[in-house]
Amino acid sequence: MLVGRAPAPGEVGDAYDAVVIGSGVGGLTAAVCLARQGRRVAVFEQHYTAGGYTHAYRRRGWEWDVGIHYVGQLAPREPVRVLSDYLTGGALRWAPLGDPYDEYRLAGEVYEAPVGLAAHQAGLIARFPAERPGIEALFKLVARCRATLPVLALGRLSGPVARRLTGLLRPAAVPPEALRPAREVVAGLVRDERLRQAVLTPAVLLLADSSARLPFFLVAVLFEHFRKGAWYPVGGSAAIARAMLDPVRAAGGEVYVRTAVDRIELDGSRAKGVVLADGTRVRAPIVVSAAGAHHTYRTLLPSRSASDARTDPVHGMREGFPFVLLFLGFDGEPQELGLPRHNLMVTDGDCDAFFDRAGRGDSRGEGEGDALRTSGLFLSFSSAKDPTWADRHPGRSTGEILAYVDPRLFAPFRGSRHRDRDPAYLALKSELTERLLDRLYVHLPRTRGRVAYHELGTPLTAEHFTRWRGGSLYGLAKDVAGFGDGTRPGLADRLRPRTEFEGLYLAGQDVLAGGFLGAATGGLLAAHEALDRPGRSRLWRALLGKALRPTA
């Protein structure tokens, strides 16, 4: 699933209006926003295809998406639809997943996530009638947090206007509960432990952390993000990056793959371009790094003391949890195998137990089996979601099972090379694969005997392709320490799109939040900061125009 192209020898020019490092959603969003304002942009991607966690790959006739399972806020005039139509000129199409869009199986109990907050609230009240006051209070608080993420995004921008608007809007948009731990907030509203698990499990498994560390507003963001349902890109997730190539090329730029950046060049306190791995120097007054804050500051920039918070913005920040991802190839159509269009989340009933234990580094009393324990599971079947799948791959289906793992589990094998792994690493992969397959057959029994191919991606795989230390799904942890408590800035407040180096900007998930929405927002904020005043004005006028006159 190739998107972008490798440059011919000597093809890469020595000067561009802007350089973007990394071709994930954050990098491509920044690149397209700059290109639509007439900037000639070169995007450099070290992988063989563009797209980051939206890329797809094929093996033996099957095709998998590596990161996109669904996206919300794609109804007409909703924020993601507006941005998608602007970035792709409406070329990127999205298929609704239907109702429900998620299913949770928590210790044998089945819950569904229906479209619409009113339906979601009514379903929980019907199931837990004694908790009606708490459920109603919970959804009222979710509504009060609706503008929290946009205001926090505004607060990441520089300039007096952004600071003034943030100061005016924040008191109303960011209630005190928004930045408190989600577990604490939910426990203060409802008493039934099963209900608390039903509310918190989606956020824990989607955001990859304990609800004791996730701020409540991120739970609210998920409710808001999927308030009108969920969608999947028509043609698979590779269609996202493919649809974003034309605007970059139309302005004279290109998305180069197999082209790693070795370092960012500085002239004093100003970025002046990059040096590629082959030694090619590329000059640009704007450098946008969408390669993750850790990789940017610890690898791409001149060396600095990692122990000094004054010179290292990522000092003290946790890495997100690593994960394994089992790619499955089935013989048979999705309907025949009982593969759902919606996502399936499975836990033993305590969504936090794994993250709490692993976060403490607690291994006391663990047996051999417990040492291999993963988090709850997230199952997704792109072949059941994409309306073009049957025409492209008749008689076949694919799916993925994602689970988070203790960071210590794969630590002994870090630094090993792809084709020279320790036998213990291969044995661990085999053990985890068998455990995940066993769970698949329990929850989707018609798949037994129909798995014709499987392949397990590990944290080492993720770290190799993304350069994110530890193989995290979302880069640095998005926790209460990062966002602060509302009175003092959080650690992540140092990771603004405008860096301390003139001309150098950060994009992607580390700028604000994780996932497709967080990465795209990070790219938009980076482009805003990099553009001059007329360019910013044109950018926001165009987005407003898309909101007022949505693409048909």
XYZ file of C-alpha atoms in Angstrom:
552
model
C 0.000 0.000 0.000
C 2.531 2.563 -1.195
C 1.759 6.242 -0.621
C 4.400 8.839 -1.517
C 7.554 7.964 -3.413
C 11.247 7.478 -2.852
C 13.369 10.224 -4.449
C 15.653 9.551 -7.374
C 19.371 10.164 -6.678
C 19.952 13.892 -6.394
C 16.257 14.717 -6.803
C 15.648 16.315 -3.413
C 16.159 20.041 -3.806
C 18.341 22.026 -1.473
C 15.674 24.592 -0.572
C 11.951 24.536 0.211
C 9.522 26.893 1.886
C 8.976 24.277 4.578
C 10.197 20.836 5.601
C 8.019 18.374 7.522
C 9.605 15.422 9.346
C 7.206 12.489 9.509
C 4.153 11.699 7.379
C 1.583 10.697 9.974
C -1.705 12.566 10.274
C -0.015 15.412 12.177
C 2.759 15.884 9.641
C 0.505 15.644 6.593
C -2.058 18.006 8.138
C 0.641 20.623 8.693
C 2.029 20.036 5.196
C -1.335 20.430 3.452
C -2.279 23.527 5.469
C 1.038 25.132 4.474
C 0.742 23.981 0.863
C -2.753 25.418 0.512
C -1.242 28.783 1.446
C 1.240 28.469 -1.414
C 4.197 27.004 0.467
C 6.398 24.468 -1.313
C 6.707 21.673 1.240
C 8.945 18.608 1.381
C 7.703 15.841 3.681
C 10.344 13.292 4.668
C 9.292 9.828 5.853
C 11.796 7.126 6.842
C 9.299 4.264 6.267
C 8.623 2.809 2.807
C 5.138 4.367 2.743
C 3.540 7.539 4.085
C 0.735 7.750 6.613
C 2.227 6.865 9.999
C -0.370 4.962 12.001
C -2.853 5.432 9.132
C -0.781 3.381 6.691
C -1.869 -0.038 5.468
C 0.184 -3.024 4.409
C -0.342 -6.264 2.519
C 0.956 -9.741 3.119
C 0.122 -12.848 1.077
C -2.995 -11.287 -0.372
C -4.420 -9.870 2.857
C -4.502 -6.178 3.746
C -4.412 -4.547 7.187
C -4.751 -1.070 8.641
C -2.236 -0.580 11.420
C -3.866 2.162 13.483
C -7.169 3.609 12.277
C -10.165 1.739 13.651
C -12.756 4.511 13.570
C -13.026 8.300 13.703
C -15.776 10.518 15.090
C -17.110 14.035 14.508
C -17.584 13.419 10.789
C -21.214 14.435 10.463
C -21.763 17.558 8.300
C -20.238 20.670 9.893
C -18.554 18.701 12.675
C -14.874 19.585 13.236
C -13.212 16.482 11.788
C -15.443 16.545 8.702
C -14.586 20.204 8.123
C -10.867 19.541 8.449
C -11.022 16.369 6.330
C -12.835 18.178 3.516
C -10.370 21.064 3.658
C -7.311 18.829 3.619
C -8.531 16.583 0.795
C -10.931 18.816 -1.117
C -13.692 16.360 -0.210
C -11.900 13.512 -2.003
C -11.675 11.421 1.166
C -14.957 9.599 1.788
C -16.080 8.084 5.078
C -18.499 5.215 5.762
C -20.573 5.203 8.970
C -20.145 2.191 11.232
C -23.785 2.197 12.246
C -25.421 1.854 15.638
C -23.862 0.721 17.946
C -20.334 1.729 17.069
C -18.710 -0.100 20.016
C -19.453 -3.156 22.116
C -17.894 -3.861 25.520
C -17.743 -7.294 27.121
C -16.806 -6.743 30.735
C -16.469 -9.933 32.788
C -19.184 -11.548 30.696
C -21.576 -8.596 30.726
C -22.288 -7.004 27.336
C -22.722 -3.261 26.864
C -23.219 -1.307 23.660
C -22.282 2.267 22.793
C -25.271 3.681 20.919
C -25.226 6.747 18.711
C -26.337 9.819 20.658
C -25.658 10.888 24.221
C -29.348 10.726 25.112
C -29.516 7.096 23.994
C -26.304 6.305 25.864
C -27.619 7.878 29.054
C -31.002 6.166 28.727
C -29.354 2.783 28.219
C -27.259 3.117 31.370
C -30.248 4.301 33.426
C -32.304 1.331 32.229
C -29.529 -0.989 33.332
C -28.731 0.796 36.609
C -31.999 2.510 37.675
C -30.771 3.120 41.232
C -27.906 5.197 39.808
C -30.105 7.547 37.794
C -29.066 10.777 39.627
C -25.377 9.967 39.260
C -25.721 9.027 35.573
C -27.571 12.254 34.834
C -24.903 14.251 36.701
C -22.209 12.418 34.749
C -23.677 13.349 31.363
C -24.215 16.947 32.482
C -20.520 17.107 33.372
C -19.623 15.593 29.996
C -21.581 18.417 28.362
C -19.801 21.010 30.505
C -16.456 19.633 29.273
C -17.461 19.860 25.611
C -15.231 22.864 24.922
C -12.330 21.827 27.171
C -10.132 20.368 24.427
C -10.626 23.299 21.997
C -9.765 25.789 24.743
C -6.698 23.806 25.790
C -5.690 23.744 22.122
C -6.101 27.517 21.941
C -3.930 27.789 25.038
C -1.096 26.007 23.231
C -0.786 28.899 20.762
C 1.479 31.881 21.224
C 0.565 35.509 20.779
C -1.461 37.981 22.833
C -4.798 37.294 21.127
C -4.644 33.553 21.845
C -3.594 34.177 25.437
C -6.381 36.703 25.951
C -9.058 34.431 24.478
C -7.836 31.485 26.517
C -8.021 33.548 29.692
C -11.590 34.591 28.884
C -12.882 31.162 27.836
C -11.084 28.845 30.225
C -13.120 29.473 33.413
C -16.334 28.359 31.698
C -14.904 25.693 29.381
C -12.617 23.905 31.838
C -14.519 23.013 35.012
C -12.378 21.873 37.957
C -13.421 18.254 37.437
C -12.046 18.284 33.875
C -8.422 17.999 34.986
C -8.953 15.643 37.918
C -8.353 11.888 37.533
C -11.261 10.267 35.725
C -11.581 7.432 38.255
C -11.913 9.909 41.097
C -14.560 11.983 39.292
C -16.676 9.020 38.203
C -16.442 7.383 41.642
C -17.783 10.613 43.126
C -20.875 10.406 40.936
C -21.828 6.724 40.858
C -21.420 3.915 43.380
C -21.970 0.742 41.372
C -18.603 -0.714 40.374
C -20.028 -2.349 37.245
C -21.340 1.023 36.116
C -17.987 2.675 36.769
C -16.322 0.016 34.637
C -18.869 0.508 31.857
C -18.144 4.250 31.797
C -14.355 4.055 32.099
C -13.380 0.973 30.092
C -13.634 2.602 26.622
C -11.396 5.496 27.676
C -8.852 3.220 29.349
C -8.532 0.902 26.335
C -8.682 3.668 23.745
C -6.340 6.085 25.545
C -3.957 3.447 26.946
C -3.700 4.389 30.585
C -5.269 3.918 33.983
C -8.322 6.008 34.768
C -6.392 7.061 37.895
C -4.035 8.973 35.598
C -6.314 10.027 32.722
C -7.908 13.452 33.238
C -11.694 13.311 33.182
C -12.015 15.655 30.216
C -10.460 12.984 27.960
C -13.297 10.629 28.940
C -15.688 13.438 28.045
C -13.850 13.993 24.749
C -14.613 10.412 23.706
C -18.317 10.850 24.470
C -18.339 14.066 22.444
C -16.169 12.711 19.634
C -18.562 9.828 18.942
C -21.754 11.670 19.883
C -23.132 11.366 16.333
C -21.516 8.047 15.581
C -18.278 6.736 14.121
C -16.899 6.445 10.588
C -14.250 4.527 8.682
C -12.358 5.721 5.578
C -13.724 4.268 2.350
C -10.952 2.260 0.707
C -9.151 1.634 3.996
C -6.947 3.854 6.119
C -4.307 4.261 3.377
C -6.891 6.419 1.596
C -6.271 9.156 4.192
C -2.643 9.842 3.284
C -3.313 9.200 -0.408
C -5.969 11.925 -0.479
C -3.535 14.396 1.101
C -0.804 14.014 -1.520
C -2.337 16.142 -4.277
C -2.482 19.455 -2.350
C 1.199 19.108 -1.390
C 2.210 18.303 -4.964
C 0.011 21.032 -6.432
C 2.111 23.625 -4.581
C 5.362 22.150 -5.924
C 6.143 19.934 -2.955
C 6.430 16.196 -2.465
C 6.041 13.429 0.110
C 9.296 11.465 0.070
C 9.439 7.982 1.590
C 12.510 5.909 2.483
C 14.096 9.289 3.285
C 15.125 9.537 6.914
C 16.125 12.808 8.547
C 19.370 12.573 10.496
C 19.195 15.918 12.292
C 17.730 19.396 12.360
C 20.257 22.106 11.562
C 20.366 25.222 13.704
C 21.915 28.606 13.163
C 22.184 29.782 16.737
C 18.634 29.671 18.042
C 17.021 29.385 14.607
C 16.233 26.278 12.562
C 17.583 26.536 9.042
C 16.747 23.106 7.619
C 17.546 19.432 7.982
C 20.263 16.963 7.071
C 19.053 13.686 5.588
C 20.552 10.318 6.466
C 22.480 10.299 3.177
C 24.075 13.651 4.044
C 21.885 15.825 1.817
C 21.323 19.273 3.315
C 17.860 20.735 2.796
C 17.315 24.395 3.605
C 13.959 25.764 4.758
C 12.839 28.698 6.934
C 10.132 26.441 8.414
C 10.851 23.025 9.910
C 7.926 21.050 11.336
C 8.734 17.912 13.309
C 5.910 15.409 13.509
C 8.288 12.659 14.615
C 7.400 12.851 18.310
C 8.729 15.227 20.944
C 11.097 12.664 22.447
C 12.737 11.861 19.092
C 12.826 15.532 18.140
C 14.538 16.800 21.283
C 16.667 13.775 22.144
C 17.803 12.729 18.638
C 17.156 15.294 15.917
C 18.352 18.372 17.811
C 21.901 18.967 19.094
C 22.625 17.007 22.263
C 21.460 18.397 25.577
C 21.214 17.124 29.102
C 18.202 14.840 29.420
C 18.240 15.395 33.186
C 17.815 19.158 32.964
C 14.202 20.307 32.721
C 15.374 23.780 31.703
C 16.834 22.547 28.428
C 14.828 19.374 27.802
C 11.052 19.884 27.388
C 10.319 16.161 27.676
C 12.126 15.870 31.018
C 9.952 14.064 33.566
C 7.259 13.025 31.084
C 6.129 9.406 30.982
C 6.165 7.384 27.810
C 2.808 5.930 26.852
C 2.151 2.217 27.254
C 3.558 -0.101 24.589
C 1.305 -2.560 22.793
C 1.151 -5.700 20.718
C -1.047 -5.963 17.635
C -2.049 -9.313 16.174
C -2.889 -9.089 12.470
C -5.306 -11.794 11.335
C -6.065 -13.082 7.839
C -9.232 -15.178 7.500
C -10.574 -17.392 4.775
C -14.168 -16.290 4.361
C -16.359 -13.193 4.134
C -16.940 -11.001 7.221
C -20.634 -11.921 7.478
C -19.880 -15.617 7.174
C -17.373 -15.386 10.034
C -19.554 -13.198 12.243
C -17.120 -10.276 12.199
C -18.838 -7.115 13.492
C -18.597 -3.674 11.911
C -18.355 -2.134 15.347
C -15.288 -2.516 17.544
C -15.239 -5.031 20.351
C -13.572 -4.356 23.715
C -13.045 -7.175 26.188
C -11.861 -7.045 29.808
C -12.128 -9.209 32.897
C -14.211 -6.453 34.472
C -11.388 -4.326 35.908
C -10.069 -2.137 33.116
C -7.483 -0.468 35.366
C -5.823 -3.448 37.043
C -3.201 -4.040 34.346
C -2.278 -0.361 33.964
C -2.096 0.216 37.713
C 0.171 -2.780 38.286
C 2.416 -2.124 35.290
C 2.590 1.578 36.110
C 3.899 0.760 39.598
C 6.420 -1.694 38.165
C 4.891 -4.194 40.598
C 5.849 -7.795 39.894
C 5.465 -9.188 43.395
C 3.754 -12.557 43.495
C 3.620 -12.925 39.726
C 3.907 -16.374 38.269
C 5.135 -17.127 34.794
C 1.651 -16.739 33.332
C 0.982 -13.442 35.062
C 4.247 -12.015 33.764
C 2.829 -12.315 30.241
C -0.477 -10.740 31.138
C -1.777 -8.046 28.811
C -4.426 -5.422 29.225
C -7.978 -5.916 28.054
C -8.372 -6.438 24.323
C -9.511 -4.197 21.474
C -10.748 -6.122 18.411
C -11.355 -4.431 15.074
C -12.221 -5.797 11.636
C -11.544 -3.337 8.832
C -12.852 -5.813 6.259
C -16.316 -5.491 7.833
C -16.180 -1.674 7.899
C -14.961 -0.747 4.432
C -17.756 -0.866 1.796
C -15.160 -1.440 -0.949
C -13.592 -4.455 0.746
C -15.625 -7.225 -0.903
C -14.797 -5.925 -4.381
C -11.100 -5.606 -3.564
C -10.647 -8.843 -1.602
C -13.490 -11.294 -2.315
C -13.611 -14.354 -0.108
C -11.166 -12.956 2.439
C -11.340 -10.980 5.688
C -8.864 -9.348 8.019
C -8.840 -8.071 11.570
C -6.614 -6.918 14.393
C -6.412 -7.567 18.121
C -4.652 -4.886 20.163
C -3.480 -5.289 23.736
C -1.152 -3.180 25.869
C 1.796 -4.812 27.557
C 4.010 -4.108 30.547
C 6.969 -1.970 29.360
C 9.300 -4.477 31.049
C 8.090 -7.360 28.920
C 10.044 -6.521 25.773
C 12.750 -4.381 27.387
C 15.397 -7.171 27.316
C 15.181 -7.296 23.518
C 15.473 -3.587 22.752
C 18.337 -2.795 20.419
C 18.170 -6.163 18.652
C 17.817 -6.190 14.885
C 14.788 -7.381 12.930
C 16.377 -10.483 11.426
C 18.582 -11.291 14.405
C 16.185 -11.621 17.339
C 16.845 -13.619 20.483
C 14.986 -16.994 20.478
C 13.337 -15.878 23.724
C 11.786 -12.959 21.835
C 10.307 -15.310 19.249
C 9.016 -17.588 22.013
C 7.372 -14.621 23.731
C 5.690 -13.604 20.475
C 4.411 -17.138 20.012
C 3.060 -17.276 23.571
C 1.244 -13.966 23.225
C -0.144 -14.935 19.820
C -1.654 -18.131 21.202
C -3.229 -16.284 24.120
C -4.790 -13.687 21.812
C -6.077 -16.353 19.420
C -7.669 -18.219 22.332
C -9.535 -15.066 23.323
C -10.621 -14.489 19.721
C -12.184 -17.950 19.512
C -14.041 -17.431 22.786
C -15.652 -14.194 21.671
C -16.047 -14.895 17.934
C -16.322 -18.685 17.738
C -17.006 -18.802 13.989
C -13.407 -17.709 13.383
C -12.015 -20.955 14.801
C -10.306 -22.895 12.047
C -10.573 -19.951 9.635
C -7.395 -18.056 10.543
C -5.166 -18.664 7.533
C -2.447 -16.176 8.447
C -1.386 -14.232 11.517
C 1.472 -11.935 12.397
C 2.234 -10.201 15.707
C 3.600 -6.683 15.845
C 5.442 -5.837 19.072
C 6.710 -2.660 20.776
C 10.011 -3.209 18.961
C 8.111 -3.138 15.660
C 6.356 0.096 16.612
C 9.543 1.756 17.827
C 11.363 0.814 14.606
C 8.725 2.359 12.339
C 7.703 5.393 14.420
C 10.906 6.191 16.340
C 8.739 6.626 19.453
C 10.747 5.389 22.392
C 9.303 2.231 23.908
C 6.827 1.631 21.093
C 3.950 3.678 22.488
C 0.735 4.028 20.490
C 0.260 7.692 21.408
C 3.783 8.928 22.100
C 4.136 10.588 25.488
C 1.487 9.802 28.102
C -1.590 12.033 28.104
C -2.087 12.118 31.866
C -2.974 14.462 34.710
C 0.703 15.304 35.221
C 0.924 16.397 31.602
C -2.175 18.600 31.589
C -1.761 20.091 35.051
C -4.359 20.607 37.755
C -5.850 23.863 36.500
C -3.816 26.080 38.816
C -0.297 25.044 37.771
C 0.855 24.215 34.245
C 1.365 20.573 33.389
C 4.529 19.014 32.058
C 3.100 18.925 28.524
C 2.623 22.689 28.574
C 6.259 22.886 27.481
C 5.428 21.033 24.262
C 3.802 23.811 22.311
C 3.696 23.863 18.507
C 6.034 26.879 18.539
C 9.329 25.776 20.054
C 12.082 27.872 21.601
C 13.926 27.680 18.270
C 12.725 30.201 15.726
C 11.359 28.440 12.671
C 10.996 25.038 14.379
C 7.513 23.729 15.161
C 6.063 20.557 16.675
C 3.090 18.717 15.186
C 1.330 15.451 15.967
C 0.024 13.718 19.060
C 2.534 15.078 21.561
C 1.342 18.644 21.008
C -2.059 18.145 22.637
C -3.822 14.766 22.576
C -3.647 11.291 21.074
C -5.414 9.577 18.216
C -6.529 10.890 14.837
C -8.192 13.984 16.300
C -5.185 14.841 18.478
C -2.667 14.342 15.667
C -4.676 16.400 13.168
C -5.164 19.179 15.728
C -1.427 19.189 16.428
C -0.726 19.575 12.708
C -3.238 22.398 12.375
C -1.759 24.260 15.348
C 1.768 23.882 13.937
C 0.668 25.292 10.571
C -1.070 28.207 12.287
C 2.098 29.107 14.165
C 4.323 28.707 11.099
C 2.219 30.898 8.792
C 2.366 34.658 8.621
C -0.716 36.709 9.483
C -2.232 36.703 5.961
C -1.655 32.959 5.688
C -3.353 32.314 9.022
C -6.288 34.460 7.999
C -6.733 32.533 4.737
C -6.412 29.205 6.553
C -9.137 29.939 9.085
C -11.422 31.605 6.527
C -11.201 28.488 4.379
C -12.028 26.234 7.323
C -14.944 28.442 8.296
C -16.164 28.312 4.715
C -16.125 24.504 4.798
C -18.123 24.584 8.029
C -20.742 26.917 6.553
C -20.862 25.186 3.153
C -20.026 21.528 3.791
C -18.935 19.310 0.914
C -21.839 17.284 -0.426
